Amino acid sequence: MELSGIVRRIDDLGRIVIPKEMRKKVKIDEGDQVEIVLKTDGKIEIKKYLPLGDKYDVMQKLIDSLSKNIGYKVVMTDKEKVIVDTSKSKEFIDENITPEVIDYIRNRENFLLKSGRGKRLLIERADIETIAVFPIIVDNDSIGSICILQSISRNKLELNDMNIIKYVLEFLQTYV
């Protein structure tokens, strides 16, 4: 279904400008990568590039293993929403992340709870508390995050947990 059509000229270098309204609608920001696909029917498709692409099954297994080893629910996000969830019901999949988490991703900053209860960071729902956010950096580009969610029995990551998370992040940096 086509929502709108706009005619644009291609300049002498082969460039076109995608209108701001369209970029905003599909959440393509300045500096984002786009994927250009030539379809078999001759149409050209331009879409936001997703670095994890078809690797979700591998990412799900990796994040499930991380969760099992550190004893916390874990989710993986892209720059906008939850894409991998370790809860049995997968209740967080496709939930939009909060501007706070987006800022941690953009600024490449870790958030780590020192003590007390977690912060309501991950998504807008009030019943989810986050104790850690770790941006995923691939080829010097911040593509998402790993978020560790509050546990009923624990609310502080131990050194061993941090080492496991570090290895997962290093794996993502080289695999993705």
CSV table of N, CA, C and O in Angstrom, one decimal, residues 61-116:
chain,number,residue,atom,x,y,z
A,61,LYS,N,19.3,-16.9,21.1
A,61,LYS,CA,20.0,-18.0,21.8
A,61,LYS,C,21.1,-17.4,22.7
A,61,LYS,O,21.3,-17.8,23.8
A,62,LEU,N,21.8,-16.4,22.1
A,62,LEU,CA,22.9,-15.7,22.9
A,62,LEU,C,22.3,-15.0,24.1
A,62,LEU,O,22.8,-15.2,25.2
A,63,ILE,N,21.2,-14.3,24.0
A,63,ILE,CA,20.6,-13.5,25.1
A,63,ILE,C,20.0,-14.5,26.1
A,63,ILE,O,20.1,-14.3,27.3
A,64,ASP,N,19.4,-15.6,25.6
A,64,ASP,CA,18.8,-16.6,26.5
A,64,ASP,C,20.0,-17.2,27.4
A,64,ASP,O,19.8,-17.4,28.6
A,65,SER,N,21.1,-17.5,26.7
A,65,SER,CA,22.2,-18.1,27.5
A,65,SER,C,22.8,-17.1,28.5
A,65,SER,O,23.1,-17.4,29.6
A,66,LEU,N,22.9,-15.8,28.1
A,66,LEU,CA,23.3,-14.8,29.0
A,66,LEU,C,22.4,-14.7,30.2
A,66,LEU,O,22.8,-14.7,31.4
A,67,SER,N,21.1,-14.7,30.0
A,67,SER,CA,20.1,-14.6,31.1
A,67,SER,C,20.2,-15.8,32.0
A,67,SER,O,20.2,-15.7,33.2
A,68,LYS,N,20.4,-17.0,31.4
A,68,LYS,CA,20.5,-18.2,32.2
A,68,LYS,C,21.8,-18.2,33.1
A,68,LYS,O,21.8,-18.5,34.3
A,69,ASN,N,22.9,-17.6,32.6
A,69,ASN,CA,24.1,-17.6,33.3
A,69,ASN,C,24.2,-16.6,34.4
A,69,ASN,O,24.9,-16.7,35.4
A,70,ILE,N,23.5,-15.4,34.2
A,70,ILE,CA,23.6,-14.4,35.2
A,70,ILE,C,22.4,-14.4,36.1
A,70,ILE,O,22.4,-13.7,37.2
A,71,GLY,N,21.3,-15.1,35.8
A,71,GLY,CA,20.1,-15.2,36.6
A,71,GLY,C,19.2,-14.0,36.6
A,71,GLY,O,18.5,-13.7,37.5
A,72,TYR,N,19.2,-13.2,35.5
A,72,TYR,CA,18.3,-12.1,35.3
A,72,TYR,C,17.6,-12.2,34.0
A,72,TYR,O,18.1,-12.8,33.0
A,73,LYS,N,16.4,-11.6,33.9
A,73,LYS,CA,15.8,-11.4,32.6
A,73,LYS,C,16.6,-10.4,31.8
A,73,LYS,O,17.1,-9.4,32.4
A,74,VAL,N,16.8,-10.7,30.5
A,74,VAL,CA,17.6,-9.8,29.7
A,74,VAL,C,16.8,-9.5,28.4
A,74,VAL,O,16.1,-10.4,27.9
A,75,VAL,N,16.9,-8.3,27.9
A,75,VAL,CA,16.4,-8.0,26.6
A,75,VAL,C,17.5,-7.3,25.8
A,75,VAL,O,18.4,-6.7,26.3
A,76,MET,N,17.3,-7.4,24.5
A,76,MET,CA,18.2,-6.7,23.5
A,76,MET,C,17.3,-5.8,22.8
A,76,MET,O,16.2,-6.1,22.4
A,77,THR,N,17.8,-4.5,22.6
A,77,THR,CA,17.1,-3.5,21.8
A,77,THR,C,17.8,-3.1,20.6
A,77,THR,O,19.1,-3.3,20.5
A,78,ASP,N,17.1,-2.6,19.6
A,78,ASP,CA,17.8,-1.8,18.6
A,78,ASP,C,17.7,-0.4,19.1
A,78,ASP,O,17.6,-0.1,20.3
A,79,LYS,N,17.8,0.6,18.2
A,79,LYS,CA,17.8,2.0,18.7
A,79,LYS,C,16.4,2.5,19.0
A,79,LYS,O,16.2,3.7,19.4
A,80,GLU,N,15.4,1.7,18.9
A,80,GLU,CA,14.0,2.1,19.1
A,80,GLU,C,13.1,1.2,19.9
A,80,GLU,O,12.3,1.7,20.7
A,81,LYS,N,13.3,-0.1,19.8
A,81,LYS,CA,12.4,-1.0,20.5
A,81,LYS,C,13.1,-2.3,20.9
A,81,LYS,O,14.3,-2.5,20.5
A,82,VAL,N,12.4,-3.1,21.7
A,82,VAL,CA,12.9,-4.4,22.1
A,82,VAL,C,12.8,-5.4,21.0
A,82,VAL,O,11.8,-5.5,20.4
A,83,ILE,N,13.9,-6.1,20.7
A,83,ILE,CA,13.9,-7.0,19.6
A,83,ILE,C,14.2,-8.4,20.0
A,83,ILE,O,13.8,-9.4,19.3
A,84,VAL,N,14.8,-8.6,21.2
A,84,VAL,CA,15.0,-10.0,21.8
A,84,VAL,C,14.6,-9.9,23.2
A,84,VAL,O,15.0,-9.0,23.9
A,85,ASP,N,13.9,-10.9,23.7
A,85,ASP,CA,13.3,-11.0,25.0
A,85,ASP,C,13.5,-12.3,25.6
A,85,ASP,O,13.2,-13.3,25.0
A,86,THR,N,14.0,-12.5,26.9
A,86,THR,CA,14.2,-13.8,27.5
A,86,THR,C,13.0,-14.2,28.3
A,86,THR,O,13.0,-15.4,28.8
A,87,SER,N,11.9,-13.4,28.4
A,87,SER,CA,10.8,-13.9,29.2
A,87,SER,C,10.0,-14.9,28.4
A,87,SER,O,10.0,-14.9,27.1
A,88,LYS,N,9.4,-15.9,29.1
A,88,LYS,CA,8.7,-17.0,28.4
A,88,LYS,C,7.6,-16.5,27.4
A,88,LYS,O,7.4,-17.0,26.3
A,89,SER,N,6.9,-15.4,27.8
A,89,SER,CA,5.8,-14.9,27.0
A,89,SER,C,6.3,-13.9,25.9
A,89,SER,O,5.5,-13.5,25.1
A,90,LYS,N,7.6,-13.6,26.0
A,90,LYS,CA,8.1,-12.6,25.0
A,90,LYS,C,7.3,-11.3,25.0
A,90,LYS,O,7.0,-10.7,24.0
A,91,GLU,N,6.9,-10.9,26.3
A,91,GLU,CA,6.0,-9.8,26.5
A,91,GLU,C,6.6,-8.4,26.1
A,91,GLU,O,5.8,-7.5,25.8
A,92,PHE,N,7.9,-8.3,26.0
A,92,PHE,CA,8.5,-7.0,25.7
A,92,PHE,C,8.8,-6.8,24.2
A,92,PHE,O,9.2,-5.7,23.8
A,93,ILE,N,8.7,-7.8,23.4
A,93,ILE,CA,9.0,-7.7,22.0
A,93,ILE,C,8.2,-6.6,21.3
A,93,ILE,O,7.0,-6.5,21.5
A,94,ASP,N,8.9,-5.8,20.6
A,94,ASP,CA,8.3,-4.6,19.8
A,94,ASP,C,7.9,-3.5,20.7
A,94,ASP,O,7.3,-2.5,20.2
A,95,GLU,N,8.1,-3.5,22.0
A,95,GLU,CA,7.8,-2.4,22.9
A,95,GLU,C,8.8,-1.3,22.6
A,95,GLU,O,10.0,-1.6,22.5
A,96,ASN,N,8.4,-0.1,22.5
A,96,ASN,CA,9.3,1.1,22.3
A,96,ASN,C,10.1,1.3,23.6
A,96,ASN,O,9.5,1.2,24.7
A,97,ILE,N,11.4,1.6,23.4
A,97,ILE,CA,12.2,1.9,24.6
A,97,ILE,C,12.1,3.4,24.9
A,97,ILE,O,11.6,4.2,24.1
A,98,THR,N,12.4,3.7,26.1
A,98,THR,CA,12.3,5.1,26.6
A,98,THR,C,13.4,6.0,26.0
A,98,THR,O,14.4,5.5,25.6
A,99,PRO,N,13.1,7.3,26.0
A,99,PRO,CA,14.1,8.3,25.6
A,99,PRO,C,15.4,8.1,26.4
A,99,PRO,O,16.5,8.4,25.9
A,100,GLU,N,15.3,7.8,27.7
A,100,GLU,CA,16.5,7.6,28.5
A,100,GLU,C,17.4,6.5,28.0
A,100,GLU,O,18.6,6.7,27.9
A,101,VAL,N,16.8,5.4,27.6
A,101,VAL,CA,17.6,4.3,27.1
A,101,VAL,C,18.2,4.7,25.7
A,101,VAL,O,19.4,4.4,25.4
A,102,ILE,N,17.4,5.4,24.9
A,102,ILE,CA,17.9,5.8,23.6
A,102,ILE,C,19.1,6.7,23.8
A,102,ILE,O,20.1,6.6,23.1
A,103,ASP,N,19.1,7.6,24.8
A,103,ASP,CA,20.2,8.5,25.1
A,103,ASP,C,21.4,7.6,25.5
A,103,ASP,O,22.6,8.0,25.1
A,104,TYR,N,21.2,6.6,26.3
A,104,TYR,CA,22.4,5.7,26.7
A,104,TYR,C,23.0,5.1,25.5
A,104,TYR,O,24.2,5.0,25.3
A,105,ILE,N,22.2,4.7,24.5
A,105,ILE,CA,22.6,4.1,23.3
A,105,ILE,C,23.4,5.1,22.5
A,105,ILE,O,24.5,4.9,22.0
A,106,ARG,N,22.8,6.3,22.2
A,106,ARG,CA,23.4,7.3,21.4
A,106,ARG,C,24.7,7.8,22.0
A,106,ARG,O,25.7,8.0,21.3
A,107,ASN,N,24.7,8.0,23.3
A,107,ASN,CA,25.9,8.5,24.0
A,107,ASN,C,26.9,7.4,24.3
A,107,ASN,O,28.0,7.7,24.9
A,108,ARG,N,26.6,6.2,24.0
A,108,ARG,CA,27.5,5.0,24.3
A,108,ARG,C,27.9,4.9,25.8
A,108,ARG,O,29.0,4.7,26.1
A,109,GLU,N,26.9,5.2,26.6
A,109,GLU,CA,27.1,5.2,28.1
A,109,GLU,C,26.4,3.9,28.7
A,109,GLU,O,25.3,3.6,28.3
A,110,ASN,N,27.1,3.3,29.6
A,110,ASN,CA,26.5,2.2,30.4
A,110,ASN,C,25.7,2.9,31.5
A,110,ASN,O,26.1,3.9,32.1
A,111,PHE,N,24.6,2.2,31.9
A,111,PHE,CA,23.9,2.5,33.1
A,111,PHE,C,24.0,1.3,34.0
A,111,PHE,O,23.8,0.2,33.6
A,112,LEU,N,24.5,1.5,35.2
A,112,LEU,CA,24.6,0.4,36.1
A,112,LEU,C,24.1,0.8,37.5
A,112,LEU,O,24.7,1.8,38.1
A,113,LEU,N,23.1,0.1,38.0
A,113,LEU,CA,22.6,0.4,39.3
A,113,LEU,C,23.6,0.0,40.4
A,113,LEU,O,24.1,-1.1,40.4
A,114,LYS,N,23.9,1.0,41.3
A,114,LYS,CA,24.8,0.7,42.3
A,114,LYS,C,24.2,0.0,43.5
A,114,LYS,O,24.8,-0.9,44.1
A,115,SER,N,23.0,0.5,43.9
A,115,SER,CA,22.3,-0.2,45.0
A,115,SER,C,20.8,0.2,44.9
A,115,SER,O,20.4,1.2,44.2
A,116,GLY,N,20.0,-0.5,45.7
A,116,GLY,CA,18.6,-0.1,45.8
A,116,GLY,C,17.8,-0.7,44.6
A,116,GLY,O,18.2,-1.7,44.0
